[in-house]
């Protein structure tokens, strides 16, 4: 409280005084010189008289009793000793100002009573003037206003406290409730509460999940200005306190160690920490007890005023409100995160979600609609009619019929139909939905998803195509053996007959026609086996660029003058491992197909290159193994193919040509050879613009295999060695014997393994065994092993009219053995036998 002395105008002496009385001698006790001084002892105030210079010269009886000491020590300026040191500077300043101007003054000052207690007094002073206007004396009173001053001080203190509390609440309500950081917000709350209540410790505790304990989320210690956390209190150890939290809005323990509600904390918490009073407020977000705000006063007990309790409850409510907001935000974040996770998962599956309000006709979309259909969110149709407009015209009737059915019955919806992609193409969608029924049983809403099953449908078509080709292949393989045996006899004898007839003989031309028919029959058999992927291949490593270059001249003669041929080969040798003859067949078939697509002329381009294929092709439904591939591309500028033709182009016997103009095996043969060579074929075509076939063959780093020297066309290699022919088919056995004998060899023949073994033991030494692979009871592989036990260096040539897989199943791997595919010609047999005999062991 500031002490001050102010000038005034009204006399303040409660009794009449003689303004001309002389001051008593300073060496003796102060005595009143006039009767009025005796009256001063009767008033309930401290009355004093001072000289013009401010020194005291009289104190009434009440003043003397108040100080309880010899009043001589107060005479003059000795009165300063009883003024509170904090008030003295201001009193002297104001007293000096009053002395200087000679006017009335008043002040509030604390004076020390005889027991050492300072009490507030109101001091008033009035000057007595001489006739000429000079100050003769000062008369004054000191009125005890201690209780009033204390009440006023308490009032101001309460007002300041309330103001601080209100300011704190406003700040917390403005800042903390908007805070997105709960930990920071709670720290600010504990600090502000400690300042507003003037306590040493404020903490926020939260219930554990079990609700059998509370743990300290934040503790603020004002003296150290620090925050800590982590302590825990068990409900089993402090049952009365936890019960009080459940039953009360506030726990105001003025004397915490003695209060029944908090006494349980005394020995191990309150006393060691010096806590004298506690003001705790239960925290009830959403109306349930979740924690407590604890305000702890250090030192002696403290009475918690009602406004302090109200403030603490207000802070507790703010914390509870903040917790509610934080929990809602956390729940909303979790919902958003769950929705995002769900949306991401749905997008990862490629599904497009929809929610169709049947009554309003509105559709809401979710999932991977942009990736699946190409439309952005704002482009997706929101009306059923707009969605139907995207459906392929041929599928709308089925869709409309299915929608009517399920809306009337409320049964699940499932339909496959085509939808227009944003790029204009149509994709096949699988639409599956479930209805939410209205009270009348009719559909109210339908929730479901559509999935892009275009690749699945393509795979299903490929599987159907593969099964169809496999069936035809099995049929072809089943008759291949008999066909090949018959053709071996027909073509073999025909060749021998032509060689025996003189030039110009009339019958020779007839026999030559028979040979050509046999060759065409053999080609047809090979084609059947090729598209069925059952042909016996003889893979070699060769440079694809060389094959293209060697055939370019022939292609120009095949395509005619109206078509311009362009050949663009990739840099460096492009090595593949395949059957060169079959690759030539693939290239020839593709060139002929391109020629037929350009009846009035155009451009035909053959290109070779290399490419690295990734796993994406496998994901798109192909059977390609990732890696380096050599690409053979044949492009034309012809008529192109419509979708209905493209879908069947690799099927056997499918043709768009006139009857008698094509077999329908050309592209089927290409497909079979490529697949059997572990390759892949792609087709791009646009009606009116042309077609491109791309053949992918696995690239290899090895150098090409050496080519076998070719003999002159009319010169058959001969020999004098002994050859054992083992063949169960009499016609094949006889023609092979005749051809080999014609070439000069000594030929032994056997129909089975028993005869072969007997001949090997009783006859001349055998130089070469020519054996069929598949024979009744004992196959050619076993016959060879039996004979090689006695003749380890015996050379073997296997022959067969069966398909590749049948030969392999009988233990013969063409790549590691000398193999002769039926039907064979005398020249083929002659070259194979001679090359094997000439090879060093």
Coordinates of N, CA and C in Angstrom, one line a residue, residues 439-597:
X439 N -38.5 -49.8 -46.6 CA -39.5 -50.5 -45.8 C -40.5 -51.3 -46.6
X440 N -40.7 -50.9 -47.9 CA -41.6 -51.6 -48.7 C -41.0 -52.8 -49.4
X441 N -39.7 -53.1 -49.1 CA -39.0 -54.2 -49.6 C -38.3 -54.0 -50.9
X442 N -38.6 -52.9 -51.5 CA -37.9 -52.5 -52.8 C -36.5 -51.9 -52.5
X443 N -35.7 -51.9 -53.5 CA -34.3 -51.4 -53.3 C -34.3 -49.9 -53.0
X444 N -33.6 -49.5 -52.0 CA -33.4 -48.1 -51.7 C -32.1 -47.6 -52.2
X445 N -31.0 -48.3 -51.9 CA -29.7 -48.0 -52.3 C -29.0 -49.2 -52.7
X446 N -28.0 -49.1 -53.6 CA -27.2 -50.2 -54.0 C -25.7 -49.8 -53.8
X447 N -25.0 -50.6 -53.1 CA -23.6 -50.4 -52.8 C -22.8 -51.6 -53.4
X448 N -21.8 -51.3 -54.2 CA -21.0 -52.4 -54.8 C -19.7 -51.9 -55.5
X449 N -19.2 -52.7 -56.3 CA -17.9 -52.3 -57.0 C -17.9 -52.9 -58.4
X450 N -17.2 -52.2 -59.3 CA -17.0 -52.7 -60.6 C -15.5 -52.9 -60.8
X451 N -15.1 -54.0 -61.4 CA -13.7 -54.4 -61.6 C -13.4 -54.6 -63.1
X452 N -12.2 -54.1 -63.4 CA -11.7 -54.3 -64.8 C -11.3 -55.8 -65.0
X453 N -12.0 -56.5 -65.8 CA -11.7 -57.9 -66.0 C -11.3 -58.2 -67.4
X454 N -10.8 -57.1 -68.1 CA -10.4 -57.2 -69.5 C -9.3 -58.2 -69.6
X455 N -8.3 -58.1 -68.8 CA -7.2 -59.1 -68.9 C -7.6 -60.5 -68.6
X456 N -8.5 -60.6 -67.6 CA -9.0 -61.9 -67.2 C -9.8 -62.6 -68.4
X457 N -10.6 -61.8 -69.0 CA -11.4 -62.3 -70.2 C -10.4 -62.7 -71.3
X458 N -9.3 -61.8 -71.5 CA -8.4 -62.1 -72.5 C -7.7 -63.4 -72.2
X459 N -7.3 -63.6 -70.9 CA -6.7 -64.9 -70.5 C -7.6 -66.1 -70.7
X460 N -8.9 -65.9 -70.4 CA -9.8 -67.0 -70.6 C -9.9 -67.3 -72.0
X461 N -9.9 -66.3 -72.9 CA -9.9 -66.6 -74.3 C -8.6 -67.3 -74.8
X462 N -7.5 -66.9 -74.2 CA -6.3 -67.5 -74.5 C -6.3 -69.0 -74.0
X463 N -6.9 -69.2 -72.8 CA -7.0 -70.6 -72.4 C -7.8 -71.4 -73.3
X464 N -9.0 -70.8 -73.7 CA -9.8 -71.5 -74.6 C -9.1 -71.8 -75.9
X465 N -8.4 -70.8 -76.4 CA -7.6 -71.0 -77.6 C -6.5 -72.1 -77.5
X466 N -5.9 -72.0 -76.3 CA -4.8 -73.0 -76.1 C -5.4 -74.4 -76.0
X467 N -6.6 -74.5 -75.3 CA -7.3 -75.8 -75.3 C -7.7 -76.3 -76.6
X468 N -8.2 -75.4 -77.4 CA -8.6 -75.8 -78.8 C -7.4 -76.3 -79.6
X469 N -6.3 -75.5 -79.5 CA -5.1 -75.9 -80.3 C -4.5 -77.2 -79.7
X470 N -4.6 -77.3 -78.4 CA -4.1 -78.6 -77.8 C -4.9 -79.8 -78.2
X471 N -6.2 -79.6 -78.4 CA -7.1 -80.7 -78.8 C -6.7 -81.1 -80.3
X472 N -6.6 -80.0 -81.1 CA -6.2 -80.3 -82.5 C -4.8 -80.9 -82.5
X473 N -3.9 -80.4 -81.7 CA -2.6 -80.9 -81.6 C -2.5 -82.3 -81.2
X474 N -3.3 -82.7 -80.2 CA -3.4 -84.1 -79.8 C -3.9 -85.0 -81.0
X475 N -4.9 -84.4 -81.7 CA -5.4 -85.2 -82.8 C -4.3 -85.3 -83.9
X476 N -3.6 -84.2 -84.1 CA -2.5 -84.3 -85.1 C -1.4 -85.2 -84.7
X477 N -1.1 -85.2 -83.4 CA 0.0 -86.0 -82.9 C -0.4 -87.5 -82.9
X478 N -1.7 -87.7 -82.8 CA -2.2 -89.1 -82.8 C -2.0 -89.8 -84.1
X479 N -2.2 -89.0 -85.2 CA -2.1 -89.6 -86.5 C -0.8 -89.3 -87.2
X480 N 0.1 -88.5 -86.5 CA 1.4 -88.1 -87.1 C 2.2 -89.3 -87.4
X481 N 2.2 -90.3 -86.4 CA 3.1 -91.4 -86.5 C 2.7 -92.2 -87.8
X482 N 1.5 -92.5 -87.9 CA 1.0 -93.3 -89.1 C 1.2 -92.6 -90.4
X483 N 0.9 -91.2 -90.4 CA 1.1 -90.4 -91.6 C 2.6 -90.4 -91.9
X484 N 3.4 -90.2 -90.9 CA 4.9 -90.1 -91.2 C 5.5 -91.4 -91.7
X485 N 5.0 -92.5 -91.1 CA 5.5 -93.8 -91.6 C 5.1 -94.0 -93.1
X486 N 3.8 -93.7 -93.4 CA 3.3 -93.9 -94.7 C 4.0 -93.0 -95.7
X487 N 4.2 -91.7 -95.3 CA 4.9 -90.8 -96.2 C 6.4 -91.1 -96.4
X488 N 7.0 -91.7 -95.3 CA 8.4 -92.2 -95.5 C 8.5 -93.2 -96.6
X489 N 7.5 -94.1 -96.6 CA 7.5 -95.2 -97.6 C 7.2 -94.6 -99.0
X490 N 6.2 -93.7 -99.0 CA 5.8 -93.2 -100.3 C 6.9 -92.3 -100.9
X491 N 7.4 -91.4 -100.1 CA 8.4 -90.4 -100.6 C 9.7 -91.2 -100.8
X492 N 10.0 -92.2 -100.0 CA 11.3 -92.9 -100.2 C 11.3 -93.6 -101.5
X493 N 10.3 -94.4 -101.7 CA 10.2 -95.2 -103.0 C 10.1 -94.3 -104.2
X494 N 9.4 -93.2 -104.0 CA 9.2 -92.2 -105.1 C 10.6 -91.7 -105.6
X495 N 11.4 -91.3 -104.6 CA 12.7 -90.8 -104.9 C 13.6 -91.8 -105.6
X496 N 13.5 -93.1 -105.1 CA 14.3 -94.1 -105.7 C 13.8 -94.4 -107.1
X497 N 12.5 -94.3 -107.3 CA 11.9 -94.6 -108.6 C 12.4 -93.5 -109.6
X498 N 12.3 -92.3 -109.1 CA 12.8 -91.2 -110.0 C 14.2 -91.4 -110.4
X499 N 15.0 -91.8 -109.4 CA 16.5 -92.0 -109.7 C 16.7 -93.1 -110.7
X500 N 15.8 -94.1 -110.7 CA 16.0 -95.3 -111.5 C 15.5 -95.1 -112.9
X501 N 14.6 -94.1 -113.1 CA 14.0 -93.9 -114.4 C 14.9 -93.0 -115.3
X502 N 14.9 -93.3 -116.5 CA 15.8 -92.4 -117.4 C 15.0 -91.1 -117.7
X503 N 15.8 -90.1 -118.0 CA 15.3 -88.8 -118.3 C 14.4 -88.9 -119.5
X504 N 13.2 -88.3 -119.5 CA 12.3 -88.3 -120.6 C 11.3 -89.5 -120.6
X505 N 11.5 -90.4 -119.7 CA 10.6 -91.5 -119.6 C 9.2 -91.0 -119.3
X506 N 8.1 -91.4 -120.0 CA 6.8 -90.9 -119.7 C 6.3 -91.0 -118.3
X507 N 6.7 -92.2 -117.7 CA 6.2 -92.4 -116.3 C 6.9 -91.6 -115.3
X508 N 8.1 -91.1 -115.6 CA 8.8 -90.3 -114.7 C 8.1 -89.1 -114.2
X509 N 7.4 -88.4 -115.1 CA 6.7 -87.2 -114.7 C 5.5 -87.5 -113.8
X510 N 4.9 -88.7 -114.0 CA 3.9 -89.2 -113.1 C 4.4 -89.4 -111.7
X511 N 5.5 -90.1 -111.7 CA 6.1 -90.4 -110.4 C 6.5 -89.1 -109.7
X512 N 7.0 -88.1 -110.5 CA 7.4 -86.9 -109.9 C 6.2 -86.1 -109.3
X513 N 5.0 -86.3 -109.9 CA 3.8 -85.7 -109.3 C 3.5 -86.4 -108.0
X514 N 3.7 -87.7 -107.9 CA 3.5 -88.4 -106.7 C 4.4 -87.9 -105.6
X515 N 5.7 -87.6 -106.0 CA 6.6 -87.1 -105.0 C 6.2 -85.8 -104.5
X516 N 5.8 -84.9 -105.4 CA 5.3 -83.5 -105.0 C 4.1 -83.6 -104.0
X517 N 3.2 -84.5 -104.3 CA 2.1 -84.7 -103.5 C 2.5 -85.2 -102.1
X518 N 3.5 -86.1 -102.1 CA 4.0 -86.6 -100.8 C 4.7 -85.5 -100.0
X519 N 5.4 -84.6 -100.7 CA 6.0 -83.5 -100.1 C 5.0 -82.5 -99.4
X520 N 3.9 -82.3 -100.2 CA 2.9 -81.4 -99.7 C 2.2 -82.1 -98.5
X521 N 2.0 -83.4 -98.5 CA 1.4 -84.1 -97.4 C 2.3 -84.0 -96.2
X522 N 3.6 -84.1 -96.4 CA 4.6 -84.0 -95.3 C 4.6 -82.6 -94.7
X523 N 4.5 -81.5 -95.6 CA 4.4 -80.1 -95.1 C 3.1 -79.9 -94.3
X524 N 2.0 -80.5 -94.8 CA 0.8 -80.4 -94.0 C 0.9 -81.0 -92.6
X525 N 1.5 -82.2 -92.6 CA 1.7 -82.8 -91.3 C 2.5 -82.0 -90.4
X526 N 3.6 -81.4 -90.9 CA 4.5 -80.5 -90.1 C 3.7 -79.3 -89.6
X527 N 2.8 -78.7 -90.4 CA 2.1 -77.6 -90.0 C 1.1 -78.0 -88.9
X528 N 0.5 -79.1 -89.0 CA -0.4 -79.5 -88.0 C 0.3 -79.7 -86.7
X529 N 1.5 -80.3 -86.7 CA 2.3 -80.4 -85.5 C 2.8 -79.1 -85.0
X530 N 3.1 -78.2 -85.9 CA 3.6 -76.9 -85.5 C 2.6 -76.1 -84.7
X531 N 1.4 -75.9 -85.2 CA 0.4 -75.1 -84.5 C 0.0 -75.8 -83.2
X532 N 0.2 -77.2 -83.2 CA -0.1 -77.9 -81.9 C 1.1 -77.9 -81.0
X533 N 2.2 -77.3 -81.4 CA 3.4 -77.2 -80.6 C 3.9 -78.6 -80.3
X534 N 3.8 -79.5 -81.2 CA 4.3 -80.9 -81.0 C 5.3 -81.3 -82.0
X535 N 5.8 -80.3 -82.8 CA 6.8 -80.7 -83.8 C 8.1 -80.9 -83.2
X536 N 8.9 -81.8 -83.7 CA 10.2 -82.1 -83.2 C 11.2 -81.0 -83.8
X537 N 11.6 -80.2 -82.9 CA 12.5 -79.1 -83.3 C 13.9 -79.5 -83.1
X538 N 14.8 -78.9 -83.9 CA 16.2 -79.1 -83.8 C 16.9 -77.7 -83.6
X539 N 16.8 -77.2 -82.4 CA 17.3 -75.8 -82.1 C 18.8 -75.7 -82.3
X540 N 19.2 -74.6 -82.8 CA 20.6 -74.2 -82.9 C 20.7 -72.7 -82.6
X541 N 21.9 -72.3 -82.3 CA 22.2 -70.9 -82.1 C 22.6 -70.3 -83.4
X542 N 21.9 -69.3 -83.8 CA 22.2 -68.6 -85.1 C 21.8 -67.1 -85.0
X543 N 22.3 -66.4 -86.0 CA 22.1 -64.9 -86.0 C 20.9 -64.7 -86.9
X544 N 19.8 -64.1 -86.2 CA 18.6 -63.8 -86.9 C 18.8 -62.9 -88.1
X545 N 19.8 -61.9 -88.0 CA 20.0 -61.0 -89.1 C 20.4 -61.8 -90.3
X546 N 21.2 -62.8 -90.1 CA 21.7 -63.6 -91.3 C 20.5 -64.3 -92.0
X547 N 19.6 -64.8 -91.2 CA 18.4 -65.5 -91.8 C 17.6 -64.5 -92.6
X548 N 17.3 -63.3 -92.0 CA 16.5 -62.3 -92.7 C 17.2 -61.9 -94.0
X549 N 18.6 -61.7 -93.9 CA 19.3 -61.3 -95.1 C 19.3 -62.3 -96.2
X550 N 19.4 -63.6 -95.8 CA 19.4 -64.7 -96.8 C 18.1 -64.8 -97.5
X551 N 17.0 -64.5 -96.8 CA 15.7 -64.7 -97.4 C 15.1 -63.5 -98.1
X552 N 15.8 -62.3 -97.9 CA 15.3 -61.1 -98.5 C 15.0 -61.2 -100.0
X553 N 16.0 -61.7 -100.7 CA 15.9 -61.8 -102.1 C 14.7 -62.7 -102.5
X554 N 14.5 -63.8 -101.8 CA 13.3 -64.6 -102.2 C 12.0 -63.9 -101.9
X555 N 12.0 -63.1 -100.7 CA 10.8 -62.4 -100.4 C 10.3 -61.4 -101.5
X556 N 11.3 -60.8 -102.1 CA 11.0 -59.9 -103.2 C 10.3 -60.6 -104.4
X557 N 10.7 -61.8 -104.6 CA 10.0 -62.6 -105.7 C 8.6 -63.0 -105.2
X558 N 8.5 -63.3 -103.9 CA 7.2 -63.8 -103.4 C 6.2 -62.7 -103.4
X559 N 6.5 -61.5 -103.0 CA 5.5 -60.4 -102.8 C 5.1 -59.7 -104.0
X560 N 5.9 -59.7 -105.1 CA 5.6 -59.1 -106.3 C 6.1 -57.7 -106.4
X561 N 5.9 -57.1 -107.6 CA 6.4 -55.7 -107.8 C 5.6 -54.6 -107.3
X562 N 4.3 -54.8 -106.9 CA 3.5 -53.8 -106.4 C 3.8 -53.4 -104.9
X563 N 4.5 -54.3 -104.3 CA 4.8 -54.1 -102.8 C 6.3 -53.7 -102.7
X564 N 6.5 -52.7 -101.9 CA 7.9 -52.2 -101.6 C 8.3 -52.9 -100.4
X565 N 9.5 -53.6 -100.4 CA 10.0 -54.3 -99.3 C 11.1 -53.5 -98.6
X566 N 11.0 -53.3 -97.3 CA 12.1 -52.6 -96.6 C 12.6 -53.5 -95.5
X567 N 13.9 -53.7 -95.4 CA 14.5 -54.5 -94.4 C 15.5 -53.7 -93.5
X568 N 15.2 -53.7 -92.2 CA 16.0 -52.9 -91.2 C 16.4 -53.8 -90.1
X569 N 17.7 -54.2 -90.2 CA 18.2 -55.2 -89.1 C 18.9 -54.4 -88.0
X570 N 18.8 -54.9 -86.8 CA 19.4 -54.3 -85.7 C 20.9 -54.4 -85.7
X571 N 21.6 -53.6 -84.9 CA 23.0 -53.6 -84.9 C 23.6 -54.8 -84.2
X572 N 24.7 -55.3 -84.8 CA 25.4 -56.5 -84.2 C 24.6 -57.8 -84.5
X573 N 25.3 -58.9 -84.3 CA 24.6 -60.2 -84.4 C 23.5 -60.3 -83.4
X574 N 22.3 -60.7 -83.8 CA 21.2 -60.9 -82.9 C 21.0 -62.4 -82.8
X575 N 21.6 -63.0 -81.8 CA 21.6 -64.5 -81.7 C 20.4 -65.0 -80.9
X576 N 19.8 -66.1 -81.4 CA 18.7 -66.8 -80.8 C 19.0 -68.3 -80.8
X577 N 18.3 -69.0 -80.0 CA 18.4 -70.5 -80.0 C 17.1 -71.0 -80.4
X578 N 17.0 -71.5 -81.6 CA 15.7 -72.0 -82.2 C 16.0 -72.9 -83.4
X579 N 15.0 -73.4 -83.9 CA 15.2 -74.3 -85.1 C 15.2 -73.3 -86.3
X580 N 16.3 -73.2 -87.0 CA 16.4 -72.2 -88.1 C 15.4 -72.4 -89.2
X581 N 15.1 -73.7 -89.5 CA 14.1 -73.9 -90.5 C 12.7 -73.5 -90.1
X582 N 12.4 -73.6 -88.8 CA 11.1 -73.2 -88.3 C 11.0 -71.7 -88.3
X583 N 12.1 -71.0 -87.9 CA 12.1 -69.5 -87.9 C 11.9 -69.0 -89.3
X584 N 12.5 -69.7 -90.3 CA 12.3 -69.3 -91.7 C 10.8 -69.5 -92.1
X585 N 10.2 -70.6 -91.6 CA 8.8 -70.8 -91.8 C 7.9 -69.7 -91.2
X586 N 8.3 -69.3 -90.0 CA 7.5 -68.2 -89.4 C 7.6 -66.9 -90.2
X587 N 8.8 -66.6 -90.6 CA 9.0 -65.4 -91.4 C 8.3 -65.4 -92.7
X588 N 8.4 -66.6 -93.4 CA 7.7 -66.7 -94.7 C 6.2 -66.6 -94.5
X589 N 5.7 -67.2 -93.5 CA 4.2 -67.1 -93.3 C 3.8 -65.7 -93.0
X590 N 4.5 -65.0 -92.3 CA 4.2 -63.6 -92.0 C 4.3 -62.7 -93.2
X591 N 5.3 -62.9 -94.0 CA 5.4 -62.2 -95.2 C 4.3 -62.5 -96.2
X592 N 3.9 -63.7 -96.4 CA 2.8 -64.1 -97.2 C 1.5 -63.5 -96.7
X593 N 1.3 -63.5 -95.4 CA 0.1 -62.9 -94.8 C 0.0 -61.4 -95.1
X594 N 1.2 -60.7 -95.0 CA 1.3 -59.3 -95.3 C 1.0 -59.0 -96.7
X595 N 1.5 -59.9 -97.6 CA 1.3 -59.7 -99.1 C -0.2 -59.8 -99.4
X596 N -0.8 -60.8 -98.8 CA -2.3 -61.0 -99.1 C -3.1 -59.9 -98.5
X597 N -2.6 -59.1 -97.5 CA -3.4 -58.0 -97.0 C -3.2 -56.8 -97.8

